[in-house]
Short mmCIF file of C-alpha atoms and ligand atoms in Angstrom, two decimals:
data_model
loop_
_atom_site.label_atom_id
_atom_site.label_comp_id
_atom_site.label_asym_id
_atom_site.label_seq_id
_atom_site.Cartn_x
_atom_site.Cartn_y
_atom_site.Cartn_z
CA UNK A 1 -8.79 18.47 46.94
CA UNK A 2 -5.06 18.33 47.44
CA UNK A 3 -3.17 21.59 47.58
CA UNK A 4 -1.19 22.99 44.66
CA UNK A 5 2.52 22.86 45.43
CA UNK A 6 4.72 25.90 44.86
CA UNK A 7 8.16 24.47 44.13
CA UNK A 8 10.65 27.16 45.13
CA UNK A 9 10.75 29.34 48.24
CA UNK A 10 9.05 32.72 47.94
CA UNK A 11 10.02 35.70 50.06
CA UNK A 12 7.16 37.19 52.06
CA UNK A 13 7.47 40.66 53.60
CA UNK A 14 4.73 41.55 56.06
CA UNK A 15 3.87 45.18 56.74
CA UNK A 16 1.89 47.71 58.71
CA UNK A 17 -1.53 49.00 59.69
CA UNK A 18 -4.61 48.25 57.54
CA UNK A 19 -2.64 46.44 54.87
CA UNK A 20 -1.19 44.09 57.51
CA UNK A 21 -4.74 43.17 58.51
CA UNK A 22 -5.82 42.59 54.89
CA UNK A 23 -2.59 40.67 54.22
CA UNK A 24 -3.36 38.02 56.81
CA UNK A 25 -6.97 37.70 55.58
CA UNK A 26 -5.80 37.26 51.97
CA UNK A 27 -3.41 34.51 53.01
CA UNK A 28 -5.92 32.73 55.25
CA UNK A 29 -8.92 32.91 52.92
CA UNK A 30 -7.56 33.02 49.36
CA UNK A 31 -4.15 31.35 49.39
CA UNK A 32 -3.46 28.87 52.16
CA UNK A 33 -6.62 26.76 51.61
CA UNK A 34 -5.41 25.96 48.07
CA UNK A 35 -1.65 26.36 47.99
CA UNK A 36 1.29 24.78 49.71
CA UNK A 37 3.85 27.61 49.54
CA UNK A 38 7.36 27.43 50.99
CA UNK A 39 7.57 30.97 52.37
CA UNK A 40 10.54 32.70 53.91
CA UNK A 41 8.89 35.28 56.17
CA UNK A 42 10.33 38.72 56.97
CA UNK A 43 8.36 40.93 59.29
CA UNK A 44 8.78 44.52 58.09
CA UNK A 45 6.41 45.85 60.75
CA UNK A 46 7.85 49.23 61.71
CA UNK A 47 8.44 48.12 65.29
CA UNK A 48 10.34 45.02 64.24
CA UNK A 49 12.45 47.06 61.82
CA UNK A 50 13.25 49.27 64.80
CA UNK A 51 14.05 46.30 67.05
CA UNK A 52 16.50 44.95 64.47
CA UNK A 53 17.98 48.36 63.57
CA UNK A 54 16.43 47.81 60.13
CA UNK A 55 18.53 44.67 59.58
CA UNK A 56 15.34 42.75 58.69
CA UNK A 57 14.82 44.95 55.61
CA UNK A 58 18.33 44.23 54.32
CA UNK A 59 17.88 40.51 55.03
CA UNK A 60 14.60 40.53 53.09
CA UNK A 61 16.25 42.22 50.11
CA UNK A 62 19.07 39.65 50.15
CA UNK A 63 16.49 36.86 50.25
CA UNK A 64 14.81 38.24 47.11
CA UNK A 65 18.19 38.19 45.38
CA UNK A 66 18.72 34.60 46.57
CA UNK A 67 15.31 33.17 45.60
CA UNK A 68 14.27 35.53 42.80
CA UNK A 69 10.67 36.35 43.76
CA UNK A 70 9.26 38.27 46.72
CA UNK A 71 5.90 39.72 47.71
CA UNK A 72 5.61 42.71 50.00
CA UNK A 73 2.87 44.27 52.10
CA UNK A 74 2.76 48.07 52.44
CA UNK A 75 4.97 49.51 55.17
CA UNK A 76 5.23 52.74 57.10
CA UNK A 77 8.06 55.02 56.04
CA UNK A 78 8.93 56.56 59.40
CA UNK A 79 8.53 60.32 59.80
CA UNK A 80 8.96 62.35 63.00
CA UNK A 81 5.28 61.70 63.82
CA UNK A 82 5.76 57.97 63.39
CA UNK A 83 8.89 57.98 65.53
CA UNK A 84 6.72 59.36 68.36
CA UNK A 85 3.73 57.13 67.60
CA UNK A 86 5.75 53.89 67.69
CA UNK A 87 8.50 55.07 70.02
CA UNK A 88 11.20 54.34 67.41
CA UNK A 89 14.94 54.79 67.86
CA UNK A 90 15.03 56.91 64.70
CA UNK A 91 13.26 57.61 61.42
CA UNK A 92 14.55 54.58 59.51
CA UNK A 93 14.78 54.83 55.74
CA UNK A 94 11.91 53.77 53.48
CA UNK A 95 12.03 49.95 53.15
CA UNK A 96 11.05 50.31 49.50
CA UNK A 97 14.00 52.63 48.96
CA UNK A 98 16.38 50.18 50.65
CA UNK A 99 15.11 47.18 48.68
CA UNK A 100 15.13 49.09 45.40
CA UNK A 101 18.71 50.22 46.00
CA UNK A 102 19.88 46.69 46.87
CA UNK A 103 18.20 45.18 43.82
CA UNK A 104 19.19 48.13 41.59
CA UNK A 105 15.61 47.78 40.39
CA UNK A 106 12.98 49.68 38.46
CA UNK A 107 9.38 50.00 39.63
CA UNK A 108 6.57 49.28 37.16
CA UNK A 109 3.03 50.28 38.08
CA UNK A 110 0.02 48.85 36.28
CA UNK A 111 -3.67 49.52 36.92
CA UNK A 112 -6.11 46.63 37.39
CA UNK A 113 -9.00 47.25 35.03
CA UNK A 114 -12.59 46.12 35.57
CA UNK A 115 -15.44 46.59 33.09
CA UNK A 116 -17.64 48.66 35.41
CA UNK A 117 -14.98 51.23 36.30
CA UNK A 118 -14.14 53.12 33.12
CA UNK A 119 -10.82 54.96 32.86
CA UNK A 120 -11.20 58.74 32.46
CA UNK A 121 -9.64 58.37 29.02
CA UNK A 122 -12.26 56.46 27.06
CA UNK A 123 -9.85 55.04 24.46
CA UNK A 124 -7.84 53.15 27.12
CA UNK A 125 -9.01 49.57 26.77
CA UNK A 126 -5.86 47.96 28.14
CA UNK A 127 -3.67 49.01 31.05
CA UNK A 128 -0.77 51.41 30.62
CA UNK A 129 2.27 50.50 32.69
CA UNK A 130 4.69 53.21 33.76
CA UNK A 131 8.36 52.37 34.23
CA UNK A 132 9.97 55.19 36.17
CA UNK A 133 13.71 55.60 36.37
CA UNK A 134 14.20 56.15 40.07
CA UNK A 135 17.69 57.59 40.22
CA UNK A 136 19.16 61.04 39.80
CA UNK A 137 17.91 64.06 37.86
CA UNK A 138 16.10 66.66 39.95
CA UNK A 139 15.74 64.21 42.88
CA UNK A 140 19.48 64.41 43.63
CA UNK A 141 19.98 67.99 42.57
CA UNK A 142 22.18 70.81 43.79
CA UNK A 143 20.63 74.24 43.75
CA UNK A 144 21.83 77.77 44.33
CA UNK A 145 19.85 80.94 44.66
CA UNK A 146 21.88 83.68 43.03
CA UNK A 147 21.04 86.78 45.03
CA UNK A 148 22.43 89.22 42.49
CA UNK A 149 24.68 89.66 39.44
CA UNK A 150 27.34 87.00 38.90
CA UNK A 151 28.53 84.19 36.65
CA UNK A 152 27.12 80.65 36.95
CA UNK A 153 29.35 77.90 35.58
CA UNK A 154 29.19 74.14 35.13
CA UNK A 155 32.57 72.58 35.96
CA UNK A 156 33.74 68.98 35.69
CA UNK A 157 37.11 68.16 37.24
CA UNK A 158 38.40 64.79 35.98
CA UNK A 159 39.87 62.53 38.65
CA UNK A 160 42.82 61.68 36.39
CA UNK A 161 44.22 65.19 36.64
CA UNK A 162 43.39 66.28 33.10
CA UNK A 163 42.15 69.88 32.78
CA UNK A 164 38.66 70.74 34.06
CA UNK A 165 35.81 71.18 31.59
CA UNK A 166 34.01 74.46 32.16
CA UNK A 167 30.88 75.97 30.63
CA UNK A 168 28.98 79.12 31.38
CA UNK A 169 25.41 78.49 32.43
CA UNK A 170 24.38 82.10 32.69
CA UNK A 171 25.78 85.58 33.32
CA UNK A 172 23.33 86.94 35.87
CA UNK A 173 22.63 90.65 35.88
CA UNK A 174 19.95 90.30 38.56
CA UNK A 175 18.80 87.62 41.08
CA UNK A 176 18.02 84.16 39.75
CA UNK A 177 18.32 80.43 40.28
CA UNK A 178 20.71 77.64 39.23
CA UNK A 179 20.33 73.87 39.38
CA UNK A 180 22.81 71.04 38.79
CA UNK A 181 21.59 67.51 38.10
CA UNK A 182 23.32 64.27 37.13
CA UNK A 183 22.84 60.68 36.15
CA UNK A 184 25.18 57.76 35.53
CA UNK A 185 25.54 55.49 32.51
CA UNK A 186 25.36 52.49 34.82
CA UNK A 187 22.05 53.49 36.37
CA UNK A 188 20.53 54.29 32.98
CA UNK A 189 21.72 50.93 31.61
CA UNK A 190 20.17 49.08 34.58
CA UNK A 191 16.94 50.97 34.01
CA UNK A 192 16.97 50.07 30.31
CA UNK A 193 17.64 46.38 31.08
CA UNK A 194 14.77 46.27 33.60
CA UNK A 195 12.41 47.88 31.06
CA UNK A 196 13.30 45.45 28.27
CA UNK A 197 13.07 42.53 30.70
CA UNK A 198 9.62 43.57 31.90
CA UNK A 199 8.26 44.35 28.40
CA UNK A 200 9.29 40.89 27.20
CA UNK A 201 7.89 39.32 30.37
CA UNK A 202 4.53 41.05 29.83
CA UNK A 203 4.68 40.63 26.02
CA UNK A 204 3.92 44.30 25.58
CA UNK A 205 5.35 47.08 23.43
CA UNK A 206 7.92 49.31 25.11
CA UNK A 207 7.95 53.05 24.58
CA UNK A 208 10.72 55.23 25.85
CA UNK A 209 10.56 58.99 25.72
CA UNK A 210 12.85 61.89 26.59
CA UNK A 211 13.44 65.39 25.20
CA UNK A 212 16.67 64.75 23.37
CA UNK A 213 16.01 67.45 20.76
CA UNK A 214 16.46 70.05 23.51
CA UNK A 215 18.77 68.19 25.88
CA UNK A 216 21.32 67.09 23.32
CA UNK A 217 23.75 65.52 25.78
CA UNK A 218 21.77 64.60 28.92
CA UNK A 219 18.56 63.22 27.44
CA UNK A 220 20.36 62.07 24.31
CA UNK A 221 22.53 59.85 26.52
CA UNK A 222 19.41 58.07 27.81
CA UNK A 223 18.23 57.53 24.24
CA UNK A 224 21.62 56.20 23.13
CA UNK A 225 21.94 53.75 26.02
CA UNK A 226 18.41 52.40 25.42
CA UNK A 227 19.09 52.01 21.69
CA UNK A 228 22.41 50.22 22.29
CA UNK A 229 20.92 47.89 24.89
CA UNK A 230 18.03 47.07 22.56
CA UNK A 231 20.23 46.32 19.56
CA UNK A 232 22.68 44.27 21.59
CA UNK A 233 20.39 42.14 23.73
CA UNK A 234 16.70 42.42 22.85
CA UNK A 235 15.99 43.06 19.17
CA UNK A 236 15.71 39.38 18.23
CA UNK A 237 13.69 38.42 21.32
CA UNK A 238 11.27 41.29 20.71
CA UNK A 239 10.84 40.32 17.06
CA UNK A 240 10.24 36.69 17.99
CA UNK A 241 7.56 37.75 20.49
CA UNK A 242 5.94 40.24 18.11
CA UNK A 243 6.51 43.28 20.31
CA UNK A 244 8.19 46.60 19.51
CA UNK A 245 10.61 49.03 21.04
CA UNK A 246 9.71 52.57 20.12
CA UNK A 247 11.46 55.83 21.00
CA UNK A 248 9.66 59.13 20.73
CA UNK A 249 9.85 62.61 22.25
CA UNK A 250 8.10 62.95 25.61
CA UNK A 251 5.51 65.44 24.35
CA UNK A 252 4.73 63.26 21.33
CA UNK A 253 4.44 60.25 23.66
CA UNK A 254 1.93 62.09 25.87
CA UNK A 255 -0.16 63.04 22.84
CA UNK A 256 -0.08 59.47 21.51
CA UNK A 257 -0.87 57.90 24.89
CA UNK A 258 -4.06 59.96 25.18
CA UNK A 259 -5.29 58.48 21.90
CA UNK A 260 -3.94 54.96 22.33
CA UNK A 261 -5.89 51.94 23.48
CA UNK A 262 -3.25 51.18 26.12
CA UNK A 263 -1.42 47.91 26.50
CA UNK A 264 1.93 49.73 26.54
CA UNK A 265 4.88 49.79 28.85
CA UNK A 266 5.92 53.42 28.94
CA UNK A 267 9.44 54.02 30.26
CA UNK A 268 10.24 57.52 31.42
CA UNK A 269 12.83 59.53 33.30
CA UNK A 270 12.47 60.15 37.02
CA UNK A 271 10.44 63.36 36.96
CA UNK A 272 8.25 62.34 34.02
CA UNK A 273 7.51 59.09 35.86
CA UNK A 274 6.63 60.89 39.09
CA UNK A 275 4.08 63.02 37.24
CA UNK A 276 2.75 60.49 34.72
CA UNK A 277 2.29 57.63 37.18
CA UNK A 278 -0.03 59.78 39.28
CA UNK A 279 -1.94 60.80 36.17
CA UNK A 280 -2.40 57.18 35.07
CA UNK A 281 -3.40 56.16 38.62
CA UNK A 282 -5.98 58.90 38.93
CA UNK A 283 -7.39 58.23 35.45
CA UNK A 284 -7.98 54.65 36.53
CA UNK A 285 -9.99 55.62 39.57
CA UNK A 286 -8.52 54.23 42.77
CA UNK A 287 -5.07 53.82 44.23
CA UNK A 288 -6.32 50.47 45.52
CA UNK A 289 -6.43 49.23 41.90
CA UNK A 290 -2.76 49.90 41.14
CA UNK A 291 -0.18 47.13 41.28
CA UNK A 292 3.54 47.56 41.44
CA UNK A 293 6.50 45.35 40.66
CA UNK A 294 10.17 46.01 41.21
CA UNK A 295 12.29 44.36 38.50
CA UNK A 296 16.05 44.16 38.82
CA UNK A 297 18.33 44.09 35.78
CA UNK A 298 19.32 40.55 36.85
CA UNK A 299 15.71 39.38 36.74
CA UNK A 300 14.71 39.46 40.43
CA UNK A 301 11.12 40.45 41.15
CA UNK A 302 9.32 42.03 44.07
CA UNK A 303 5.53 42.45 43.87
CA UNK A 304 3.43 44.82 45.96
CA UNK A 305 0.48 47.19 45.99
CA UNK A 306 1.21 50.75 44.89
CA UNK A 307 -0.71 52.22 47.81
CA UNK A 308 0.42 52.71 51.41
CA UNK A 309 -0.79 51.25 54.67
CA UNK A 310 -4.18 53.06 54.51
CA UNK A 311 -3.59 54.72 57.86
CA UNK A 312 -6.98 56.47 58.10
CA UNK A 313 -8.88 53.20 57.72
CA UNK A 314 -6.62 51.56 60.30
CA UNK A 315 -7.43 54.19 62.92
CA UNK A 316 -11.13 53.66 62.22
CA UNK A 317 -10.59 49.92 62.62
CA UNK A 318 -8.78 50.46 65.93
CA UNK A 319 -11.75 52.56 67.04
CA UNK A 320 -14.03 49.62 66.40
CA UNK A 321 -15.61 51.27 63.35
CA UNK A 322 -16.36 49.28 60.21
CA UNK A 323 -13.90 49.71 57.32
CA UNK A 324 -14.30 49.09 53.63
CA UNK A 325 -10.70 48.84 52.44
CA UNK A 326 -9.96 47.40 49.04
CA UNK A 327 -7.55 44.44 48.94
CA UNK A 328 -7.32 44.16 45.13
CA UNK A 329 -3.76 45.47 44.77
CA UNK A 330 -2.58 43.25 47.63
CA UNK A 331 -4.23 40.20 46.06
CA UNK A 332 -2.62 41.04 42.72
CA UNK A 333 0.74 41.39 44.41
CA UNK A 334 0.37 37.74 45.48
CA UNK A 335 -0.93 36.57 42.10
CA UNK A 336 1.88 38.43 40.31
CA UNK A 337 4.47 36.78 42.52
CA UNK A 338 2.85 33.34 42.23
CA UNK A 339 2.58 33.58 38.45
CA UNK A 340 6.23 34.59 38.16
CA UNK A 341 7.30 31.81 40.54
CA UNK A 342 5.24 29.32 38.54
CA UNK A 343 6.79 30.50 35.26
CA UNK A 344 10.32 30.24 36.64
CA UNK A 345 9.63 26.81 38.15
CA UNK A 346 7.68 25.55 35.14
CA UNK A 347 4.67 24.73 37.35
CA UNK A 348 1.60 25.41 35.20
CA UNK A 349 -0.86 24.70 38.00
CA UNK A 350 0.58 27.58 40.04
CA UNK A 351 0.28 29.94 37.05
CA UNK A 352 -3.28 28.74 36.48
CA UNK A 353 -4.18 29.32 40.13
CA UNK A 354 -2.91 32.93 39.88
CA UNK A 355 -5.03 33.47 36.74
CA UNK A 356 -8.15 32.04 38.39
CA UNK A 357 -7.75 34.07 41.58
CA UNK A 358 -7.38 37.27 39.53
CA UNK A 359 -10.46 36.33 37.53
CA UNK A 360 -12.45 35.65 40.71
CA UNK A 361 -11.44 39.03 42.13
CA UNK A 362 -12.27 40.95 38.93
CA UNK A 363 -15.60 39.16 38.47
CA UNK A 364 -16.55 39.92 42.08
CA UNK A 365 -16.30 43.65 41.33
CA UNK A 366 -17.91 43.29 37.90
CA UNK A 367 -20.77 41.45 39.61
CA UNK A 368 -21.36 44.54 41.74
CA UNK A 369 -19.75 43.52 45.05
CA UNK A 370 -17.16 46.13 45.92
CA UNK A 371 -15.54 48.30 48.56
CA UNK A 372 -16.46 51.93 49.16
CA UNK A 373 -13.67 53.45 47.05
CA UNK A 374 -14.96 51.66 43.94
CA UNK A 375 -18.67 52.17 44.60
CA UNK A 376 -18.06 55.90 44.21
CA UNK A 377 -16.64 55.52 40.71
CA UNK A 378 -18.31 52.37 39.33
CA UNK A 379 -21.03 52.62 36.70
CA UNK A 380 -24.34 52.72 38.55
CA UNK A 381 -26.12 49.36 38.66
CA UNK A 382 -28.87 47.96 40.89
CA UNK A 383 -26.59 45.01 41.68
CA UNK A 384 -23.92 47.27 43.18
CA UNK A 385 -23.43 46.80 46.89
CA UNK A 386 -20.79 48.01 49.27
CA UNK A 387 -19.11 45.42 51.46
CA UNK A 388 -16.66 45.79 54.31
CA UNK A 389 -12.98 44.88 54.22
CA UNK A 390 -13.49 41.25 55.18
CA UNK A 391 -16.78 40.91 53.25
CA UNK A 392 -14.97 41.73 50.02
CA UNK A 393 -12.35 39.04 50.56
CA UNK A 394 -15.09 36.57 51.55
CA UNK A 395 -17.00 37.33 48.36
CA UNK A 396 -13.87 36.62 46.30
CA UNK A 397 -13.24 33.44 48.29
CA UNK A 398 -16.77 32.19 47.56
CA UNK A 399 -16.33 32.80 43.84
CA UNK A 400 -12.86 31.24 43.84
CA UNK A 401 -14.18 28.12 45.55
CA UNK A 402 -16.69 27.69 42.69
CA UNK A 403 -14.08 28.24 40.00
CA UNK A 404 -11.51 25.74 41.21
P1 LIG B 501 -2.25 55.38 51.46
O1 LIG B 501 -2.07 54.29 52.41
O2 LIG B 501 -1.90 55.09 50.05
O3 LIG B 501 -3.75 55.89 51.53
C1 LIG B 501 -4.16 57.16 51.06
C2 LIG B 501 -5.66 57.17 50.83
O4 LIG B 501 -5.96 56.48 49.61
C3 LIG B 501 -6.45 56.44 51.90
O5 LIG B 501 -6.72 57.26 53.00
C4 LIG B 501 -7.67 56.02 51.11
O6 LIG B 501 -8.55 57.13 50.90
C5 LIG B 501 -7.09 55.67 49.77
N1 LIG B 501 -6.65 54.24 49.71
C6 LIG B 501 -5.39 53.78 49.56
N2 LIG B 501 -5.39 52.46 49.51
C7 LIG B 501 -6.67 52.05 49.64
C8 LIG B 501 -7.29 50.78 49.71
N3 LIG B 501 -6.58 49.65 49.62
N4 LIG B 501 -8.64 50.74 49.85
C9 LIG B 501 -9.36 51.86 49.95
N5 LIG B 501 -8.81 53.09 49.91
C10 LIG B 501 -7.49 53.19 49.77
O7 LIG B 501 -1.39 56.63 51.89
P2 LIG B 501 -1.24 57.30 53.35
O8 LIG B 501 -2.40 56.97 54.21
O9 LIG B 501 -0.90 58.70 53.05
O10 LIG B 501 0.04 56.62 53.93
C11 LIG B 501 0.00 55.70 54.98
C12 LIG B 501 1.37 55.11 55.18
O11 LIG B 501 1.73 54.34 54.05
C13 LIG B 501 2.47 56.11 55.40
O12 LIG B 501 3.12 55.82 56.64
C14 LIG B 501 3.43 55.91 54.24
O13 LIG B 501 4.77 55.98 54.67
C15 LIG B 501 3.10 54.51 53.80
N6 LIG B 501 3.32 54.23 52.35
C16 LIG B 501 3.85 53.03 52.04
C17 LIG B 501 4.00 52.63 50.74
C18 LIG B 501 4.58 51.29 50.44
O14 LIG B 501 4.92 50.55 51.34
N7 LIG B 501 4.70 50.93 49.19
C19 LIG B 501 3.57 53.48 49.71
C20 LIG B 501 2.98 54.71 50.05
C21 LIG B 501 2.85 55.06 51.38
P3 LIG B 501 -9.79 57.51 51.84
O15 LIG B 501 -9.21 57.83 53.19
O16 LIG B 501 -10.37 58.68 51.13
O17 LIG B 501 -10.71 56.32 51.90
MG1 LIG B 502 4.11 61.51 42.17
#
């Protein structure tokens, strides 16, 4: 059989530890036998980032902007411990943070659902995707502990010399706390654009929720920008696709989500996204079943697994012990990127390959062959058997071979 040709260059970002090991197996056993992919390779191994003073991360981000689609392995975000472990020059910034900043992108996380692992919420038949605004709010806050009585004020001093705007936050009569947070119209607009882009891409309804009844300027500004962006650029496209944009209060959204059947892209502010994405992940069982895509407002895409480098399994592996690490999210990072590349290039055979590989992977688990993390949460069945890291990829490869 001749290989399927991917037309345009894809950006590949290799990573660290256990995921680096699974990454090369996925390529060797599930992709390269069937696909001819022009790849531009960036090695984001922590040691190579260190060797290049992190230049390789910036180069990779620029390549995604140039070609449009990238796929990334999990990478170590250096901490003091890691600096010692790998003898690094310094604790370089998180590569994901750097790439997200350069693409001005929004991260969407979606669980991979299989029939024999039921979500904790029984009504959820289809995945719920969280779109988290990853700028500002409490994550870039300024805080003061007020040790005793005093006046707390919010002051804005315009750069053009016009008089400052001043509001009293609180007249303290005893110790207390104060917090200042901000956001920018530009960042909110980029977030909105990425959400509308991704909802249309996935042909799914978009919900956006804030608490604008209480926060009449801050949260209301988010609501206004989303509404304006929708009316200006998306209303007709959404109608033509048969999908909806829906705004509701955050508490109402939570209540509705718990009773919904899923199949929603839920866009939320930074803190809500931090909390809700972990809830959705946990309700779906395993971090290894959560995919992630970074979408820029200009329509550049970077696909990856939501989990990290699975450090504990890697140390076991280095010790010569058997591991049973789950490669599903890594495989789906590749299929997501391939499907997107195929759609942009108009190459149906590439899109079809991505669909078939996903089907082979899902059916492998549904047939009872799975890694340890899933065996713990799958519905009991005599067919269930635990396989090791490589055995799982081999089982998918065998199924894939029969399906192609
Ligand atoms: P992690 O890699 O997400 O793993 C945490 C735990 O979740 C694992 O110990 C394992 O639990 C389970 N797990 C995660 N992925 C799994 C998989 N594919 N198969 C089976 N089990 C899986 O988080 P971490 O170990 O705390 O972080 C390791 C490194 O990853 C850190 O250096 C961090 O900076 C980095 N990180 C990178 C990214 C990214 O690149 N996107 C994201 C997060 C973290 P058990 O041990 O119970 O089996
Ligand atoms: Mg969180």
